[in-house]
mmCIF file of the C-alpha atoms, coordinates in Angstrom:
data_MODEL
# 
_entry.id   MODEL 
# 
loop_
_atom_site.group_PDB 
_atom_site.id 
_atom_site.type_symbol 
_atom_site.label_atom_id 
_atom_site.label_alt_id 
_atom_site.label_comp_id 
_atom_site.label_asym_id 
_atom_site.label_entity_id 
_atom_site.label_seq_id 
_atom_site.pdbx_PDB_ins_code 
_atom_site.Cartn_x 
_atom_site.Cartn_y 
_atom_site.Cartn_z 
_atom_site.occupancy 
_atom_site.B_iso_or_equiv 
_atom_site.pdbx_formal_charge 
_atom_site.auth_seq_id 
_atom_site.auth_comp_id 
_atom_site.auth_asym_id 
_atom_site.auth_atom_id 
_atom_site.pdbx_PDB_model_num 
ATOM 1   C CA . UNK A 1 1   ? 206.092 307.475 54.173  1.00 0.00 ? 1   UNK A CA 1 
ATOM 2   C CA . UNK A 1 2   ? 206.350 305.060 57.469  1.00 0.00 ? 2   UNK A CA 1 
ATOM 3   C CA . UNK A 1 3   ? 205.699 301.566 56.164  1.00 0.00 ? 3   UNK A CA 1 
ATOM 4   C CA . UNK A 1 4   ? 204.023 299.230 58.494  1.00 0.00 ? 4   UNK A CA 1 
ATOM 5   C CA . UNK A 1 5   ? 206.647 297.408 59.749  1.00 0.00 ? 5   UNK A CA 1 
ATOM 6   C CA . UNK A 1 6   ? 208.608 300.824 60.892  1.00 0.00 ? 6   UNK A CA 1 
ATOM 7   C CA . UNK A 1 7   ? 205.087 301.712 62.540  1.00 0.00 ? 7   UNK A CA 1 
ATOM 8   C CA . UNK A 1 8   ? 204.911 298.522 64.406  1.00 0.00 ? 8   UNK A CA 1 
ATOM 9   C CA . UNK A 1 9   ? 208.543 298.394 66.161  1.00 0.00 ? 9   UNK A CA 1 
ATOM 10  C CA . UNK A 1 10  ? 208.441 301.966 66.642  1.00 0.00 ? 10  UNK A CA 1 
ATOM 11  C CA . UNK A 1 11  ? 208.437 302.490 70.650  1.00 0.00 ? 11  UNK A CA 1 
ATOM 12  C CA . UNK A 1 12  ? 207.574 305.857 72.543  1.00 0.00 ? 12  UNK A CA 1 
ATOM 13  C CA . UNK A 1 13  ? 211.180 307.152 74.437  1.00 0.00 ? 13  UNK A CA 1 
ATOM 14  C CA . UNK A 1 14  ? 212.217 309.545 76.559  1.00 0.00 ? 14  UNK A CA 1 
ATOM 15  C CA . UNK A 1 15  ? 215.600 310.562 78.216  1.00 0.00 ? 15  UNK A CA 1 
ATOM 16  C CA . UNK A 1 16  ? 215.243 311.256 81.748  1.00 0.00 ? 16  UNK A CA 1 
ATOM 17  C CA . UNK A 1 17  ? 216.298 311.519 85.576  1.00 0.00 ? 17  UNK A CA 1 
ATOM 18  C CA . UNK A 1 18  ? 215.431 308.374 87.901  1.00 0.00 ? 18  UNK A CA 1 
ATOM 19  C CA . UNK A 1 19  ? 213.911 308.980 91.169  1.00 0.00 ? 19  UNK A CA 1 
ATOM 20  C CA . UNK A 1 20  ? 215.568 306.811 94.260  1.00 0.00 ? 20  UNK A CA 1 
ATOM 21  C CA . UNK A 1 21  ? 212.604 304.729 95.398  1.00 0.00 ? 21  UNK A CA 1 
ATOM 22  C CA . UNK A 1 22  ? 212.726 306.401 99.044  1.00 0.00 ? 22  UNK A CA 1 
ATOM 23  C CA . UNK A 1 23  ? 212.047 309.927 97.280  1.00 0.00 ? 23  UNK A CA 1 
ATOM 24  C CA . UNK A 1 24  ? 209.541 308.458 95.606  1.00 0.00 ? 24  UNK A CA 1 
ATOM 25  C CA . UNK A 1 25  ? 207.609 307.628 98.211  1.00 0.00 ? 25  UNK A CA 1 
ATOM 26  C CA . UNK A 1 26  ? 207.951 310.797 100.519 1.00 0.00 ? 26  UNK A CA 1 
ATOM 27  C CA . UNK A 1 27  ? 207.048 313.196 97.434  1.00 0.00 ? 27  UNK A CA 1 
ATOM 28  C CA . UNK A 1 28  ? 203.757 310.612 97.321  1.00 0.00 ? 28  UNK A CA 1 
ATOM 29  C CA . UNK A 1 29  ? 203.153 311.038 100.963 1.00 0.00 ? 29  UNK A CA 1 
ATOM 30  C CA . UNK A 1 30  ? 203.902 315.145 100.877 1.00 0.00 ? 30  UNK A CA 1 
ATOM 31  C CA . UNK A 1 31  ? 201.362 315.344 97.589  1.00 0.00 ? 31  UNK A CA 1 
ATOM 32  C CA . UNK A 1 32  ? 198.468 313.122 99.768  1.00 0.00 ? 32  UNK A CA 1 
ATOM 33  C CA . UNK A 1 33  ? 199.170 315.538 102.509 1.00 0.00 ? 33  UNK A CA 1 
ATOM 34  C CA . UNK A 1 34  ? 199.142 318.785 100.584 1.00 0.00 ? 34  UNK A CA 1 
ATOM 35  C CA . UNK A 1 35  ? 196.351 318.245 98.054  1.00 0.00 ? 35  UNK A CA 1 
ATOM 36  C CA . UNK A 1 36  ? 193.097 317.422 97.734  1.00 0.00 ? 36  UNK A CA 1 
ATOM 37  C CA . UNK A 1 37  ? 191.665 314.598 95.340  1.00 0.00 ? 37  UNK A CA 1 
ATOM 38  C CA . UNK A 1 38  ? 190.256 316.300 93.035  1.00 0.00 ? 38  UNK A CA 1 
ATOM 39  C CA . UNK A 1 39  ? 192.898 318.298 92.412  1.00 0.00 ? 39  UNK A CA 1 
ATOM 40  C CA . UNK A 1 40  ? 194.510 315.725 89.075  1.00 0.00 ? 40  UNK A CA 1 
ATOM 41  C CA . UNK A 1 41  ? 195.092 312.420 88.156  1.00 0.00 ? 41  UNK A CA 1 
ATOM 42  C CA . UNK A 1 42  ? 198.171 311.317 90.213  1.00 0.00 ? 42  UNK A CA 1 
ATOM 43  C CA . UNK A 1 43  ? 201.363 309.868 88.847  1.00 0.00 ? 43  UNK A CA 1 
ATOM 44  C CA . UNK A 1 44  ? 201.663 306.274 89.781  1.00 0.00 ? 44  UNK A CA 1 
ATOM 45  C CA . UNK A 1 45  ? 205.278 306.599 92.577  1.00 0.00 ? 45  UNK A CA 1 
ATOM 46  C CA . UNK A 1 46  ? 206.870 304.481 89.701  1.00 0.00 ? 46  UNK A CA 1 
ATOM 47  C CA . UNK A 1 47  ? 205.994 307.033 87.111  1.00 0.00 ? 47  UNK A CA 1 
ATOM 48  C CA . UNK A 1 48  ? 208.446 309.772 88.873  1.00 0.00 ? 48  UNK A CA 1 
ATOM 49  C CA . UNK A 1 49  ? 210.695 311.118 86.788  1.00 0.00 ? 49  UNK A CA 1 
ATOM 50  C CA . UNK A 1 50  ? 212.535 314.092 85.748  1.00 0.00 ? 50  UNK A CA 1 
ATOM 51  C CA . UNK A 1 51  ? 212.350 314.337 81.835  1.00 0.00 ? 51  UNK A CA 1 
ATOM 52  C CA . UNK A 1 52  ? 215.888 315.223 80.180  1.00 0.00 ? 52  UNK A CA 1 
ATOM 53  C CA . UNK A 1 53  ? 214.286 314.551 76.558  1.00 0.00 ? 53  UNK A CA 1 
ATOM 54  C CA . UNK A 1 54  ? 211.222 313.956 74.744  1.00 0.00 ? 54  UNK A CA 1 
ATOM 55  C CA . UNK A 1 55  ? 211.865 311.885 71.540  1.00 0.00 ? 55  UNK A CA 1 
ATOM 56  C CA . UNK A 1 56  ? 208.531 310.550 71.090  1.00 0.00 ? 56  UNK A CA 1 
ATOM 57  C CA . UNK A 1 57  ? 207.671 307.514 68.488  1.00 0.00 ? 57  UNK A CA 1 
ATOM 58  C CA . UNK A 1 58  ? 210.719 306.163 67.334  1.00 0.00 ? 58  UNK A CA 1 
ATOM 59  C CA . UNK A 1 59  ? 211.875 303.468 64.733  1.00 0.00 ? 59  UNK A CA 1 
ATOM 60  C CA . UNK A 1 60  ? 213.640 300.673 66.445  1.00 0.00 ? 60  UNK A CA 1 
ATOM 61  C CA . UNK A 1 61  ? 217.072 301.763 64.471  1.00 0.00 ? 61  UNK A CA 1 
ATOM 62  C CA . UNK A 1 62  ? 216.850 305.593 65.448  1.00 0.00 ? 62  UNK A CA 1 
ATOM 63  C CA . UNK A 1 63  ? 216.502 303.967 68.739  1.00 0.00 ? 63  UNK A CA 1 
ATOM 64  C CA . UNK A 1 64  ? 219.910 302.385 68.523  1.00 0.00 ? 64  UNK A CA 1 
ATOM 65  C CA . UNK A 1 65  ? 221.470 305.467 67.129  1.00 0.00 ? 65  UNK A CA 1 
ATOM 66  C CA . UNK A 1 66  ? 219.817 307.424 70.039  1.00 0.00 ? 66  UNK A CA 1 
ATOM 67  C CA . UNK A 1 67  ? 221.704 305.077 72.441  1.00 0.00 ? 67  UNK A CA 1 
ATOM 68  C CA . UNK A 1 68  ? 224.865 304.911 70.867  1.00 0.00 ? 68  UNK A CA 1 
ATOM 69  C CA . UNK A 1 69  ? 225.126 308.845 71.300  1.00 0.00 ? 69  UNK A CA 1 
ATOM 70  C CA . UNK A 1 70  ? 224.063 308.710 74.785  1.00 0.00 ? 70  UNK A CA 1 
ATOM 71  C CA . UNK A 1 71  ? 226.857 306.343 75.609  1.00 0.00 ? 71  UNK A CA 1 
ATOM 72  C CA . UNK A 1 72  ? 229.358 308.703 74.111  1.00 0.00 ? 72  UNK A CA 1 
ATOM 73  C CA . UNK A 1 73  ? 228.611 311.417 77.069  1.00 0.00 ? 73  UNK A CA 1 
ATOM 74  C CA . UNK A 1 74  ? 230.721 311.998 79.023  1.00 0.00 ? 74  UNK A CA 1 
ATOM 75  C CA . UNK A 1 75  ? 229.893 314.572 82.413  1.00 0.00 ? 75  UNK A CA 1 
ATOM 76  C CA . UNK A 1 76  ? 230.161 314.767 86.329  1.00 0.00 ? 76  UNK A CA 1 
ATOM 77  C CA . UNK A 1 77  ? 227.060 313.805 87.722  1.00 0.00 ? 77  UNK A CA 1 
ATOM 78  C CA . UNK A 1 78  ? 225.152 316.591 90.633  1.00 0.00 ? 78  UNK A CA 1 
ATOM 79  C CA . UNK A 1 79  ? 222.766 316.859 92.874  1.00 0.00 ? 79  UNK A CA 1 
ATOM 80  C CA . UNK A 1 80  ? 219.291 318.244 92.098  1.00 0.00 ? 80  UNK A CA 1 
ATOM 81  C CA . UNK A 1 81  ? 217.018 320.149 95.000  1.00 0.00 ? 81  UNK A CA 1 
ATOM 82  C CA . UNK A 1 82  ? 213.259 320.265 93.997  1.00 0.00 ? 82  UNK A CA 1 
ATOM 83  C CA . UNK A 1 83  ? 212.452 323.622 95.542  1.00 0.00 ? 83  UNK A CA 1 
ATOM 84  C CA . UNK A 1 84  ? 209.434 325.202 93.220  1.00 0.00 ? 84  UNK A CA 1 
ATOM 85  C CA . UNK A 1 85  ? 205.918 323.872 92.324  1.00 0.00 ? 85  UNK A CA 1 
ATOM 86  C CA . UNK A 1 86  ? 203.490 325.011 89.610  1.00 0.00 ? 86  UNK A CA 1 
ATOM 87  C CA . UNK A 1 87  ? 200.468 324.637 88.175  1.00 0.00 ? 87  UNK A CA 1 
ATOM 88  C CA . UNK A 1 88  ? 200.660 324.750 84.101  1.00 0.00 ? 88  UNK A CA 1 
ATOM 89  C CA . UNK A 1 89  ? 196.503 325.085 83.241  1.00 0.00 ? 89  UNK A CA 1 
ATOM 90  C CA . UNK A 1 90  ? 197.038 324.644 79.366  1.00 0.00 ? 90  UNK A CA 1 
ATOM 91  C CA . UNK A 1 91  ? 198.901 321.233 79.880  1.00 0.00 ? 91  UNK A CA 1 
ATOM 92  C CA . UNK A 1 92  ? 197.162 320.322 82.899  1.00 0.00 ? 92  UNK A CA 1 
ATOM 93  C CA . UNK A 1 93  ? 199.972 319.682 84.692  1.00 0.00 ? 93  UNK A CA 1 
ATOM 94  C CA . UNK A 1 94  ? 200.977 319.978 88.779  1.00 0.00 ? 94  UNK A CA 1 
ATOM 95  C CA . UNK A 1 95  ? 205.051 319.868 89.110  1.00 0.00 ? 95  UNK A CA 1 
ATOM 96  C CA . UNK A 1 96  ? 207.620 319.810 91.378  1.00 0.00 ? 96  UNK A CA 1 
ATOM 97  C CA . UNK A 1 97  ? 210.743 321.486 90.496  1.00 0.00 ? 97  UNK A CA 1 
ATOM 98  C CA . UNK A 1 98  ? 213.802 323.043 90.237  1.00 0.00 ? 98  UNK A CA 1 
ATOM 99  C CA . UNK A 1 99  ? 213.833 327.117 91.104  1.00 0.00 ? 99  UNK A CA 1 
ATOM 100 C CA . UNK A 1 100 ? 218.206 327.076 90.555  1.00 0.00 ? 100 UNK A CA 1 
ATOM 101 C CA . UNK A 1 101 ? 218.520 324.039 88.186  1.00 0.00 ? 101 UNK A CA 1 
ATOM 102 C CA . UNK A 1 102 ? 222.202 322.769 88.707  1.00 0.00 ? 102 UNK A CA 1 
ATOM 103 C CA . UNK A 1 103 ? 224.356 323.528 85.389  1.00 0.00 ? 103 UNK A CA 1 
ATOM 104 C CA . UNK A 1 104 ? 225.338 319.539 84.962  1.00 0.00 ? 104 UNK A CA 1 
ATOM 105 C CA . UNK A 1 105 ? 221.625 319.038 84.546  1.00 0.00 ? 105 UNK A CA 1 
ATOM 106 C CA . UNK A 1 106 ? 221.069 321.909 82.037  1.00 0.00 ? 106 UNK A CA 1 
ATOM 107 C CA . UNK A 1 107 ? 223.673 320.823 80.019  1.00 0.00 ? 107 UNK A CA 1 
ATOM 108 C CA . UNK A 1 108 ? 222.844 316.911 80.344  1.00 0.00 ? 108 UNK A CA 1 
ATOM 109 C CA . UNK A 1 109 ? 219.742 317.953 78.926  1.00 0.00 ? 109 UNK A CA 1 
ATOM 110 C CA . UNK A 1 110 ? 220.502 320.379 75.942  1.00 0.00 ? 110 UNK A CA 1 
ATOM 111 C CA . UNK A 1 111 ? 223.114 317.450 74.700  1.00 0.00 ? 111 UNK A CA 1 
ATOM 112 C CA . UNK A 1 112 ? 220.095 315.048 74.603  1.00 0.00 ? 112 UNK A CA 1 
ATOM 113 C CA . UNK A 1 113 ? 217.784 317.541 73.198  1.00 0.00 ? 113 UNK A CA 1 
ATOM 114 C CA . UNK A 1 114 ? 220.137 318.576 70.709  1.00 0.00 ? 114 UNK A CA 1 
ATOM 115 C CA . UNK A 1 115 ? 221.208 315.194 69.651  1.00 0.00 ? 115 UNK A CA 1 
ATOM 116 C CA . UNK A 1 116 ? 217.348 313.963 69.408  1.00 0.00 ? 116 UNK A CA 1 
ATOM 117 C CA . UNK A 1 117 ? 216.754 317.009 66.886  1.00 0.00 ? 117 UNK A CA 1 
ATOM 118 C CA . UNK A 1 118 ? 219.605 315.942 65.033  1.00 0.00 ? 118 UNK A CA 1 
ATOM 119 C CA . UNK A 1 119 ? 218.253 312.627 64.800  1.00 0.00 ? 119 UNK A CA 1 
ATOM 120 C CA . UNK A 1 120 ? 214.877 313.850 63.545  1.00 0.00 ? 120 UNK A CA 1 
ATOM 121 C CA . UNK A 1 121 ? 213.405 314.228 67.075  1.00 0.00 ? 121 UNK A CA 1 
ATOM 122 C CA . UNK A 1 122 ? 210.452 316.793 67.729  1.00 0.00 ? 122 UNK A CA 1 
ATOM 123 C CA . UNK A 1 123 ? 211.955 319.429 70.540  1.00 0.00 ? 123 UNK A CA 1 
ATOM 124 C CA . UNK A 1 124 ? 209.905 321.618 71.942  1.00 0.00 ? 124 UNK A CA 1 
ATOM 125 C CA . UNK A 1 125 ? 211.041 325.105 71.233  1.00 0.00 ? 125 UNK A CA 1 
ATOM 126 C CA . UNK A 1 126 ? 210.252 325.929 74.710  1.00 0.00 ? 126 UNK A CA 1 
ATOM 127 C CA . UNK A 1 127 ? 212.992 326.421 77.452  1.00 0.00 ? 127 UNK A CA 1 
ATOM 128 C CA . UNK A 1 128 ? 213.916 323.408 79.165  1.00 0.00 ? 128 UNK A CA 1 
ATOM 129 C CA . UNK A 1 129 ? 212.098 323.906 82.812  1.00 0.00 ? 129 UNK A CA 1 
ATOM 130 C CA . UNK A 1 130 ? 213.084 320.524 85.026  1.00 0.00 ? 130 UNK A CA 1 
ATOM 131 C CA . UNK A 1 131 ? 210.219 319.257 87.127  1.00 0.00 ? 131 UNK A CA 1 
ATOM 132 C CA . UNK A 1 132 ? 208.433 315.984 88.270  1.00 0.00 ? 132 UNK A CA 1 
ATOM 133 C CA . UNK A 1 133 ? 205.129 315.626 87.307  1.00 0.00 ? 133 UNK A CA 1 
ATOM 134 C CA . UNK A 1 134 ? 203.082 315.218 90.206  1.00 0.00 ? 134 UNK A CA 1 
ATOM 135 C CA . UNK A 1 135 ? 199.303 315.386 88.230  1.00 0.00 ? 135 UNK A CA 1 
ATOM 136 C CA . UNK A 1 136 ? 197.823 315.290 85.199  1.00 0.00 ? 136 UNK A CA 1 
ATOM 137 C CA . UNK A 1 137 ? 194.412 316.611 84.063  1.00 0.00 ? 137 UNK A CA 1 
ATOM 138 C CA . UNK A 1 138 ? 194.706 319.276 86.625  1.00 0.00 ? 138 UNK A CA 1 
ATOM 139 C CA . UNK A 1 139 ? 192.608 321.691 84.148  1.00 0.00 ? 139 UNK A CA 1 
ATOM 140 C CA . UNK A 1 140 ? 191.161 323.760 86.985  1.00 0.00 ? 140 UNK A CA 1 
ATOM 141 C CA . UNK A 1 141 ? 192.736 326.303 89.516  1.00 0.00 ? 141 UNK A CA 1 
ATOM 142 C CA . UNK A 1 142 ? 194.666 324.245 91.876  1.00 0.00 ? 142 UNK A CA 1 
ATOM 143 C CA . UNK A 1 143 ? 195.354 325.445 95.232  1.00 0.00 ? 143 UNK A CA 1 
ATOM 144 C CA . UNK A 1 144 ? 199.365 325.161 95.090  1.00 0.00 ? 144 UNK A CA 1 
ATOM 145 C CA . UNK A 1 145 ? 200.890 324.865 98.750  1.00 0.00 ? 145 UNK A CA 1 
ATOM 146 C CA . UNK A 1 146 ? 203.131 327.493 100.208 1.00 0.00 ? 146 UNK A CA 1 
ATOM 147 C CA . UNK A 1 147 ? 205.789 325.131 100.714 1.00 0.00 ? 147 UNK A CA 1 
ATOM 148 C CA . UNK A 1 148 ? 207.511 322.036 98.699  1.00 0.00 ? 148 UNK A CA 1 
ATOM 149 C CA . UNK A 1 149 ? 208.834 318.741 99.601  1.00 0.00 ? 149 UNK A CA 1 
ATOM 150 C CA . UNK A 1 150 ? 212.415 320.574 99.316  1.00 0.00 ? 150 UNK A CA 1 
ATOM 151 C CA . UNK A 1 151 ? 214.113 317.211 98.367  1.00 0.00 ? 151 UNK A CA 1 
ATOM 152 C CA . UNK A 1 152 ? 217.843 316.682 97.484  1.00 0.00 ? 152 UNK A CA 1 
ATOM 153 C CA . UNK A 1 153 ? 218.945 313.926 95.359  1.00 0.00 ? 153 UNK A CA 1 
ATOM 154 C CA . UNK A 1 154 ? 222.279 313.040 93.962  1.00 0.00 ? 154 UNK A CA 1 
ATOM 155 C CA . UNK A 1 155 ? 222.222 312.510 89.861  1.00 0.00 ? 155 UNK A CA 1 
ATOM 156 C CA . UNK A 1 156 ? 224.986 309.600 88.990  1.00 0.00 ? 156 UNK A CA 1 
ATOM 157 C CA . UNK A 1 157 ? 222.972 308.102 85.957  1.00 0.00 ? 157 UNK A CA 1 
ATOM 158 C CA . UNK A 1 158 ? 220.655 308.886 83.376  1.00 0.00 ? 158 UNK A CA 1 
ATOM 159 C CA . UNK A 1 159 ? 218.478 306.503 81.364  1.00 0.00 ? 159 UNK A CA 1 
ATOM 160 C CA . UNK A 1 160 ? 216.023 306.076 78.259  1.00 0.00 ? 160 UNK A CA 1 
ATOM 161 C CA . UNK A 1 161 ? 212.747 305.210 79.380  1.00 0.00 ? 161 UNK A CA 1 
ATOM 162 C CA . UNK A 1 162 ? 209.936 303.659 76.823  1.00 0.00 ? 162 UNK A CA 1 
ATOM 163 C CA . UNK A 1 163 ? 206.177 304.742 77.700  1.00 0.00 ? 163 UNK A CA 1 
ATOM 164 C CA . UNK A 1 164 ? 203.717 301.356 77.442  1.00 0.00 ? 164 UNK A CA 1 
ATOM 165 C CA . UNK A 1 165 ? 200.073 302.230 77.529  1.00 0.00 ? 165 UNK A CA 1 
ATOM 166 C CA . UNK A 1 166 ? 197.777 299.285 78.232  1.00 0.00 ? 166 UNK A CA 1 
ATOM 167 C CA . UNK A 1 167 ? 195.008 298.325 80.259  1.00 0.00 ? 167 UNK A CA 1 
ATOM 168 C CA . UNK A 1 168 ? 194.003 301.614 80.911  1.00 0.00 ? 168 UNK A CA 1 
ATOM 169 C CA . UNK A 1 169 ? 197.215 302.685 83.088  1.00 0.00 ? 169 UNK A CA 1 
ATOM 170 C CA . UNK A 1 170 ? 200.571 304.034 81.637  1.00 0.00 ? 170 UNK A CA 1 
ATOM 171 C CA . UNK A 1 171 ? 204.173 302.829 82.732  1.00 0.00 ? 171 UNK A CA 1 
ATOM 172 C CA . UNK A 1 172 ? 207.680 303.189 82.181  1.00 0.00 ? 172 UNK A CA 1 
ATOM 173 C CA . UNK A 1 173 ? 210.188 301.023 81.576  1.00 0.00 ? 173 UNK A CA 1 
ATOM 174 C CA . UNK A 1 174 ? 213.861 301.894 81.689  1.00 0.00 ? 174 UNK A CA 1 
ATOM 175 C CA . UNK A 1 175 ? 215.632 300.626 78.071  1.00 0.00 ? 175 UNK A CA 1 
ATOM 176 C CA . UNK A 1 176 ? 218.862 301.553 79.299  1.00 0.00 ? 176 UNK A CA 1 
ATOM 177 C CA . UNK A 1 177 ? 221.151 303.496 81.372  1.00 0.00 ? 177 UNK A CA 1 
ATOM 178 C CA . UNK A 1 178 ? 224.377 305.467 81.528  1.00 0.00 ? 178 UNK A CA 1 
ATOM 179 C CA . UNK A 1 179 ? 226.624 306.174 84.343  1.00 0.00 ? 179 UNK A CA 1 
ATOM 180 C CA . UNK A 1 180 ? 227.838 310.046 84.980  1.00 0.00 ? 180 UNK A CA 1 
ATOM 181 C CA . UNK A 1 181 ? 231.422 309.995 86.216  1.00 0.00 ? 181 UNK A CA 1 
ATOM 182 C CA . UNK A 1 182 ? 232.284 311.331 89.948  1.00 0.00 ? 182 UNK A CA 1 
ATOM 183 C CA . UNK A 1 183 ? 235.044 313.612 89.920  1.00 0.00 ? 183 UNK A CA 1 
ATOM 184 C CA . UNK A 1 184 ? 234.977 315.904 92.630  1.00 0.00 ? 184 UNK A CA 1 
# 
């Protein structure tokens, strides 16, 4: 049983891959260009993200523990192309995303994903699929454009994010973040 204090200090966290402000804003500009407004709810630039981990509502200490694992990892950081975009119906979801997902990310994420199940952690038991949400609510056919944004980023960090819902909009706030070492 979750006693009220626990339910209080809990927090809503997720692992995940920071966007350089400059992407941000062209993948903004591309979406605005390539869709109409009806097709979702847009995520706010801010909001752009790559998700490593989902860990949900978590105590305060599992938080700690959570952190203190993700400062133990140790991996070359890569670069990530977003090259695909989908439509998922069922989730309401538009994406950008990955159609060769680089191996450092794959295995960035299954350590987090692994290490949040350990820890008690929901994980989907779907396949990890990277992408950037670019809508949400997008419950009818969207008309998906031939072409993406085909952006390149370089991945040196990860970080834990916590999701804050109030006044009507959602944001997220980085916790913390690690470095990913360069050795090429």
């Amino acid at each position: 049983m979750i006693n009220a204090v626990d339910k209080i200090s809990s927090r809503r966290l997720f692992f995940a891959l920071a966007l350089p402000d400059a992407l941000q804003q062209r993948i903004v500009q591309w979406r605005a260009d390539n869709f109409p407004p009806e097709a979702g709810r847009p995520i706010a630039a801010a909001n752009l993200h790559l998700t490593l981990a989902f860990l949900g509502e978590v105590s305060h200490a599992k938080a700690q523990m959570l952190q203190q694992q993700a400062g133990r990892i140790s991996q070359q950081g890569f670069n990530v192309t977003l090259d695909d975009i989908g439509h998922w119906p069922g989730s309401g979801v538009v994406w950008l995303g990955c159609k060769n997902p680089p191996r450092g990310l794959l295995q960035l994420a299954q350590l987090l994903r692994s290490q949040a199940a350990r820890s008690g952690c929901y994980q989907t038991p779907q396949p990890f699929h990277p992408h950037v949400s670019l809508f949400r609510g997008a419950i009818r056919p969207v008309a998906i454009p031939a072409r993406t944004t085909n952006e390149n980023f370089r991945v040196n960090h990860f970080s834990l994010y916590e999701s804050v819902y109030a006044r009507g909009r959602t944001r997220y706030n980085m916790v913390h973040s690690w470095p990913l070492t360069d050795r090429e």
